[in-house]
Amino acid sequence: MDTVLVAGATGTVGSALIPALLDRGVTVRAMTRDSGRVVPGAETVVADLRDPESVAAALKGADAVFLNSPSAPDAAEVQTRFADLARDAGVDRLVVLSQYAARADSPVRFLRWHAGVEAHVQELGIGHTVLRPNLYLQALLAFAATISQGFFTAPIGDAAVSAIDTRDIADAAAVVLTEAGHTGRTYTLTGPRAVTHDQIAEALSGALGREVAFHATSAGRFAAGLTGLLPPWQLEGLLEDYAHYARGEAAEVHTSVTDLTGAPARDVTDFARDHAAVFRSE
């Protein structure tokens, strides 16, 4: 039975990927930095992405590997080093979680970082697949406190984004980690339609049974509200992300989720319904 190592196992995507893989009958090795954390149903291994020896030990005997890491200033460096270790361990199925529109000349630092990792993995000659998901619908959970009060804000205007539910990212990743035919492929993952934040507000209103309004704001006001809550590099990168969305550069809809899983991608209405309790409880 294949063993799949999941780096970032307790993150937003990783925590959804574990059960998706278990449903496929594979042995799952969940990698975490927390020695006190046990991931149900999986073999939990303690390793830090910045500790090559612990990563090498976690990789030993893995047949397929999912590479994701927390957002950090050195994320690209950490991921390229992980890819090197995966190659050295003899792994020949590496699935890299990248980002929609990743490219080396992007004005968005996160997209440049992802493009750098993709290029490095390509040069390694290791069997790999790249997943490029768009904006996570689960990012709305960060706005739960204000949504519970009836509103949320962002510097995106009326631009539409083909945002995706992370459960669909996990389902797609489970397929490419366990099935043949995906080596060398890059899949752009989106929701079933591009939605504006006003339409997201409508979906939340319908799920909650009360009005939720979206208020467009400027990048300056948005940044002022987050100053001190996020480190400068992360806040600056977030503003670059939103500027990218506001320019209408993330509205294309791709069918990769359905092509890979055989099921339609979840709509924002599905997300709102399934997470209604979170937006009520804040």
Short mmCIF file of C-alpha atoms in Angstrom, two decimals:
data_model
loop_
_atom_site.label_atom_id
_atom_site.label_comp_id
_atom_site.label_asym_id
_atom_site.label_seq_id
_atom_site.Cartn_x
_atom_site.Cartn_y
_atom_site.Cartn_z
CA MET A 1 0.00 0.00 0.00
CA ASP A 2 1.38 3.42 -0.95
CA THR A 3 2.53 5.81 1.74
CA VAL A 4 1.76 9.49 1.17
CA LEU A 5 3.58 12.12 3.21
CA VAL A 6 1.65 15.35 3.74
CA ALA A 7 3.74 18.37 4.68
CA GLY A 8 1.63 21.09 6.30
CA ALA A 9 -0.74 18.40 7.49
CA THR A 10 -2.52 20.56 10.06
CA GLY A 11 -3.03 23.57 7.77
CA THR A 12 -6.18 24.56 5.93
CA VAL A 13 -5.52 22.35 2.90
CA GLY A 14 -3.57 19.62 4.68
CA SER A 15 -6.28 19.00 7.27
CA ALA A 16 -8.79 18.43 4.46
CA LEU A 17 -6.34 16.33 2.43
CA ILE A 18 -5.72 13.77 5.20
CA PRO A 19 -9.31 12.38 5.22
CA ALA A 20 -9.49 12.57 1.43
CA LEU A 21 -6.42 10.34 1.21
CA LEU A 22 -7.63 7.99 3.93
CA ASP A 23 -10.85 7.51 1.95
CA ARG A 24 -8.63 6.24 -0.88
CA GLY A 25 -7.15 3.54 1.31
CA VAL A 26 -3.56 4.76 1.35
CA THR A 27 -1.25 5.01 4.32
CA VAL A 28 -0.96 8.66 5.29
CA ARG A 29 2.04 10.12 7.06
CA ALA A 30 1.16 13.52 8.52
CA MET A 31 4.07 15.88 9.10
CA THR A 32 3.80 18.43 11.90
CA ARG A 33 6.15 20.53 14.01
CA ASP A 34 4.05 19.97 17.13
CA SER A 35 5.27 16.94 19.08
CA GLY A 36 2.00 16.93 21.01
CA ARG A 37 -0.20 16.81 17.92
CA VAL A 38 -1.71 13.52 16.76
CA VAL A 39 -3.50 13.47 13.40
CA PRO A 40 -6.38 10.94 13.54
CA GLY A 41 -6.06 8.05 11.12
CA ALA A 42 -2.55 8.99 10.04
CA GLU A 43 0.99 8.16 11.09
CA THR A 44 2.07 11.41 12.70
CA VAL A 45 5.72 12.38 12.27
CA VAL A 46 7.37 15.37 13.89
CA ALA A 47 9.53 17.38 11.53
CA ASP A 48 10.37 21.03 10.99
CA LEU A 49 10.76 22.27 7.42
CA ARG A 50 13.79 24.27 8.58
CA ASP A 51 15.44 21.14 10.00
CA PRO A 52 16.73 19.07 7.05
CA GLU A 53 17.52 16.01 9.17
CA SER A 54 13.99 15.75 10.52
CA VAL A 55 12.54 16.26 7.03
CA ALA A 56 14.81 13.57 5.57
CA ALA A 57 13.63 11.14 8.25
CA ALA A 58 9.98 11.97 7.51
CA LEU A 59 10.54 11.40 3.78
CA LYS A 60 12.11 7.97 4.21
CA GLY A 61 9.95 5.31 2.58
CA ALA A 62 7.33 7.74 1.26
CA ASP A 63 5.97 6.90 -2.19
CA ALA A 64 4.28 10.26 -2.81
CA VAL A 65 4.65 13.65 -1.14
CA PHE A 66 2.44 16.73 -0.85
CA LEU A 67 4.46 19.92 -0.43
CA ASN A 68 2.93 22.89 1.30
CA SER A 69 4.33 25.18 3.96
CA PRO A 70 3.12 28.04 6.14
CA SER A 71 3.43 31.54 4.73
CA ALA A 72 6.82 32.95 5.72
CA PRO A 73 9.46 35.27 4.25
CA ASP A 74 11.65 32.25 3.45
CA ALA A 75 8.84 30.01 2.19
CA ALA A 76 10.39 29.58 -1.26
CA GLU A 77 13.78 28.66 0.21
CA VAL A 78 12.18 26.19 2.61
CA GLN A 79 10.18 24.54 -0.14
CA THR A 80 13.07 24.24 -2.60
CA ARG A 81 15.19 22.61 0.11
CA PHE A 82 12.33 20.20 0.84
CA ALA A 83 12.12 19.32 -2.87
CA ASP A 84 15.87 18.60 -2.89
CA LEU A 85 15.46 16.27 0.08
CA ALA A 86 12.52 14.54 -1.61
CA ARG A 87 14.67 13.89 -4.67
CA ASP A 88 17.49 12.57 -2.49
CA ALA A 89 15.02 10.24 -0.75
CA GLY A 90 14.03 8.73 -4.09
CA VAL A 91 10.52 10.19 -4.14
CA ASP A 92 9.14 10.26 -7.67
CA ARG A 93 5.69 11.71 -7.06
CA LEU A 94 5.84 15.21 -5.63
CA VAL A 95 2.73 17.38 -5.64
CA VAL A 96 3.52 21.06 -5.15
CA LEU A 97 0.85 23.45 -3.89
CA SER A 98 1.48 26.68 -5.78
CA GLN A 99 -0.87 29.59 -6.54
CA TYR A 100 -3.06 30.80 -9.39
CA ALA A 101 -1.10 32.95 -11.89
CA ALA A 102 2.32 32.17 -10.40
CA ARG A 103 5.01 33.69 -12.60
CA ALA A 104 8.53 34.98 -12.16
CA ASP A 105 7.73 38.55 -13.28
CA SER A 106 4.58 39.00 -11.20
CA PRO A 107 4.23 42.19 -9.13
CA VAL A 108 2.89 39.93 -6.35
CA ARG A 109 5.71 38.57 -4.23
CA PHE A 110 3.86 35.38 -3.31
CA LEU A 111 3.34 34.56 -6.98
CA ARG A 112 7.03 35.13 -7.68
CA TRP A 113 7.97 32.87 -4.78
CA HIS A 114 5.71 30.09 -6.03
CA ALA A 115 7.05 30.47 -9.57
CA GLY A 116 10.58 30.07 -8.21
CA VAL A 117 9.67 26.82 -6.45
CA GLU A 118 7.97 25.51 -9.58
CA ALA A 119 11.05 26.29 -11.68
CA HIS A 120 13.36 24.60 -9.16
CA VAL A 121 11.28 21.43 -9.04
CA GLN A 122 11.19 21.34 -12.84
CA GLU A 123 15.00 21.45 -12.94
CA LEU A 124 15.33 18.62 -10.40
CA GLY A 125 13.92 16.09 -12.85
CA ILE A 126 11.72 14.58 -10.14
CA GLY A 127 8.25 13.32 -11.10
CA HIS A 128 5.96 16.13 -10.03
CA THR A 129 2.57 17.80 -10.42
CA VAL A 130 1.78 21.45 -9.69
CA LEU A 131 -1.55 22.62 -8.31
CA ARG A 132 -2.33 26.33 -8.67
CA PRO A 133 -5.44 27.19 -6.66
CA ASN A 134 -7.07 30.61 -6.70
CA LEU A 135 -8.15 32.62 -3.65
CA TYR A 136 -9.37 30.31 -0.87
CA LEU A 137 -13.00 30.77 0.15
CA GLN A 138 -11.80 29.72 3.61
CA ALA A 139 -9.94 33.05 3.76
CA LEU A 140 -13.35 34.49 4.62
CA LEU A 141 -13.09 32.79 8.00
CA ALA A 142 -10.60 35.51 8.97
CA PHE A 143 -13.51 37.98 8.61
CA ALA A 144 -15.83 35.95 10.85
CA ALA A 145 -15.85 38.53 13.65
CA THR A 146 -17.18 41.34 11.45
CA ILE A 147 -19.39 39.06 9.34
CA SER A 148 -21.13 38.05 12.58
CA GLN A 149 -21.86 41.78 12.97
CA GLY A 150 -23.22 42.00 9.43
CA PHE A 151 -20.36 43.24 7.25
CA PHE A 152 -16.87 42.69 5.91
CA THR A 153 -14.42 44.82 3.94
CA ALA A 154 -11.59 44.38 1.45
CA PRO A 155 -9.76 46.53 -1.13
CA ILE A 156 -11.12 44.67 -4.14
CA GLY A 157 -13.94 46.86 -5.46
CA ASP A 158 -16.36 45.02 -7.74
CA ALA A 159 -13.79 42.68 -9.30
CA ALA A 160 -14.78 39.03 -9.63
CA VAL A 161 -12.54 36.17 -8.49
CA SER A 162 -13.00 32.45 -9.21
CA ALA A 163 -12.39 31.64 -5.55
CA ILE A 164 -12.16 27.99 -4.53
CA ASP A 165 -13.13 25.92 -1.51
CA THR A 166 -10.04 24.30 0.01
CA ARG A 167 -11.91 21.00 0.25
CA ASP A 168 -11.84 20.92 -3.55
CA ILE A 169 -8.10 21.58 -3.53
CA ALA A 170 -7.70 18.63 -1.15
CA ASP A 171 -9.87 16.36 -3.29
CA ALA A 172 -7.88 17.26 -6.40
CA ALA A 173 -4.59 16.73 -4.57
CA ALA A 174 -5.73 13.30 -3.36
CA VAL A 175 -6.31 12.26 -6.97
CA VAL A 176 -2.93 13.34 -8.31
CA LEU A 177 -1.13 11.86 -5.29
CA THR A 178 -2.68 8.43 -5.75
CA GLU A 179 -3.45 8.03 -9.45
CA ALA A 180 -1.17 7.76 -12.48
CA GLY A 181 -1.13 10.13 -15.44
CA HIS A 182 -0.42 13.47 -13.80
CA THR A 183 3.38 13.66 -13.92
CA GLY A 184 4.61 16.93 -15.39
CA ARG A 185 1.16 18.49 -15.36
CA THR A 186 0.10 21.84 -13.93
CA TYR A 187 -3.53 22.25 -12.89
CA THR A 188 -5.16 25.60 -12.20
CA LEU A 189 -7.88 25.08 -9.59
CA THR A 190 -10.85 27.43 -9.31
CA GLY A 191 -14.41 27.53 -8.16
CA PRO A 192 -17.27 26.96 -10.64
CA ARG A 193 -17.73 30.70 -11.29
CA ALA A 194 -16.11 34.04 -10.67
CA VAL A 195 -17.86 35.97 -7.90
CA THR A 196 -17.65 39.51 -6.62
CA HIS A 197 -17.49 40.22 -2.91
CA ASP A 198 -21.03 41.58 -3.15
CA GLN A 199 -22.10 38.15 -4.41
CA ILE A 200 -20.18 36.53 -1.56
CA ALA A 201 -22.12 38.78 0.82
CA GLU A 202 -25.36 37.62 -0.80
CA ALA A 203 -24.38 33.98 -0.29
CA LEU A 204 -23.53 34.63 3.36
CA SER A 205 -26.82 36.49 3.83
CA GLY A 206 -28.76 33.56 2.44
CA ALA A 207 -26.96 31.04 4.63
CA LEU A 208 -27.27 33.11 7.80
CA GLY A 209 -30.81 34.32 7.23
CA ARG A 210 -29.83 37.93 7.84
CA GLU A 211 -28.12 40.65 5.86
CA VAL A 212 -24.37 40.63 5.44
CA ALA A 213 -22.98 43.60 3.50
CA PHE A 214 -19.69 44.01 1.72
CA HIS A 215 -18.03 47.41 2.00
CA ALA A 216 -15.29 48.14 -0.51
CA THR A 217 -12.40 50.00 1.04
CA SER A 218 -9.07 51.45 0.00
CA ALA A 219 -5.80 49.60 0.35
CA GLY A 220 -4.65 52.25 2.83
CA ARG A 221 -7.65 51.84 5.13
CA PHE A 222 -7.43 48.06 4.91
CA ALA A 223 -3.74 48.15 5.81
CA ALA A 224 -4.37 50.53 8.71
CA GLY A 225 -6.82 48.07 10.21
CA LEU A 226 -4.27 45.25 10.06
CA THR A 227 -1.16 47.16 11.07
CA GLY A 228 0.32 45.50 14.12
CA LEU A 229 -1.71 42.34 13.56
CA LEU A 230 0.41 41.06 10.66
CA PRO A 231 4.16 41.39 10.11
CA PRO A 232 5.02 44.04 7.49
CA TRP A 233 6.14 41.55 4.81
CA GLN A 234 2.86 39.63 5.10
CA LEU A 235 0.68 42.73 5.08
CA GLU A 236 2.51 44.13 2.05
CA GLY A 237 2.11 40.80 0.26
CA LEU A 238 -1.58 40.66 1.12
CA LEU A 239 -2.09 44.10 -0.38
CA GLU A 240 -0.30 42.95 -3.53
CA ASP A 241 -2.64 39.96 -3.67
CA TYR A 242 -5.72 42.17 -3.39
CA ALA A 243 -4.40 44.56 -6.03
CA HIS A 244 -3.99 41.53 -8.32
CA TYR A 245 -7.61 40.54 -7.67
CA ALA A 246 -8.87 44.11 -8.07
CA ARG A 247 -7.24 44.34 -11.50
CA GLY A 248 -9.47 41.46 -12.62
CA GLU A 249 -6.54 39.10 -13.06
CA ALA A 250 -8.06 36.17 -11.15
CA ALA A 251 -11.47 35.75 -12.76
CA GLU A 252 -10.84 32.89 -15.19
CA VAL A 253 -12.73 29.69 -14.44
CA HIS A 254 -11.02 26.34 -15.01
CA THR A 255 -12.59 22.89 -14.98
CA SER A 256 -9.65 21.07 -13.37
CA VAL A 257 -11.53 20.20 -10.15
CA THR A 258 -14.26 18.42 -12.09
CA ASP A 259 -11.79 16.94 -14.57
CA LEU A 260 -9.76 15.41 -11.74
CA THR A 261 -12.42 14.44 -9.23
CA GLY A 262 -15.49 13.86 -11.39
CA ALA A 263 -17.49 16.17 -9.11
CA PRO A 264 -18.40 19.84 -9.57
CA ALA A 265 -16.39 22.39 -7.65
CA ARG A 266 -18.18 23.74 -4.58
CA ASP A 267 -19.91 27.06 -5.06
CA VAL A 268 -19.68 29.98 -2.64
CA THR A 269 -23.24 29.14 -1.58
CA ASP A 270 -22.06 25.67 -0.52
CA PHE A 271 -19.21 27.21 1.46
CA ALA A 272 -21.52 29.71 3.16
CA ARG A 273 -24.03 27.04 4.12
CA ASP A 274 -21.40 24.64 5.46
CA HIS A 275 -19.65 27.32 7.55
CA ALA A 276 -22.70 29.26 8.72
CA ALA A 277 -22.15 28.22 12.33
CA VAL A 278 -18.71 29.84 12.35
CA PHE A 279 -20.10 33.16 11.14
CA ARG A 280 -22.86 33.05 13.75
CA SER A 281 -20.65 32.21 16.70
CA GLU A 282 -18.00 34.95 16.53
#
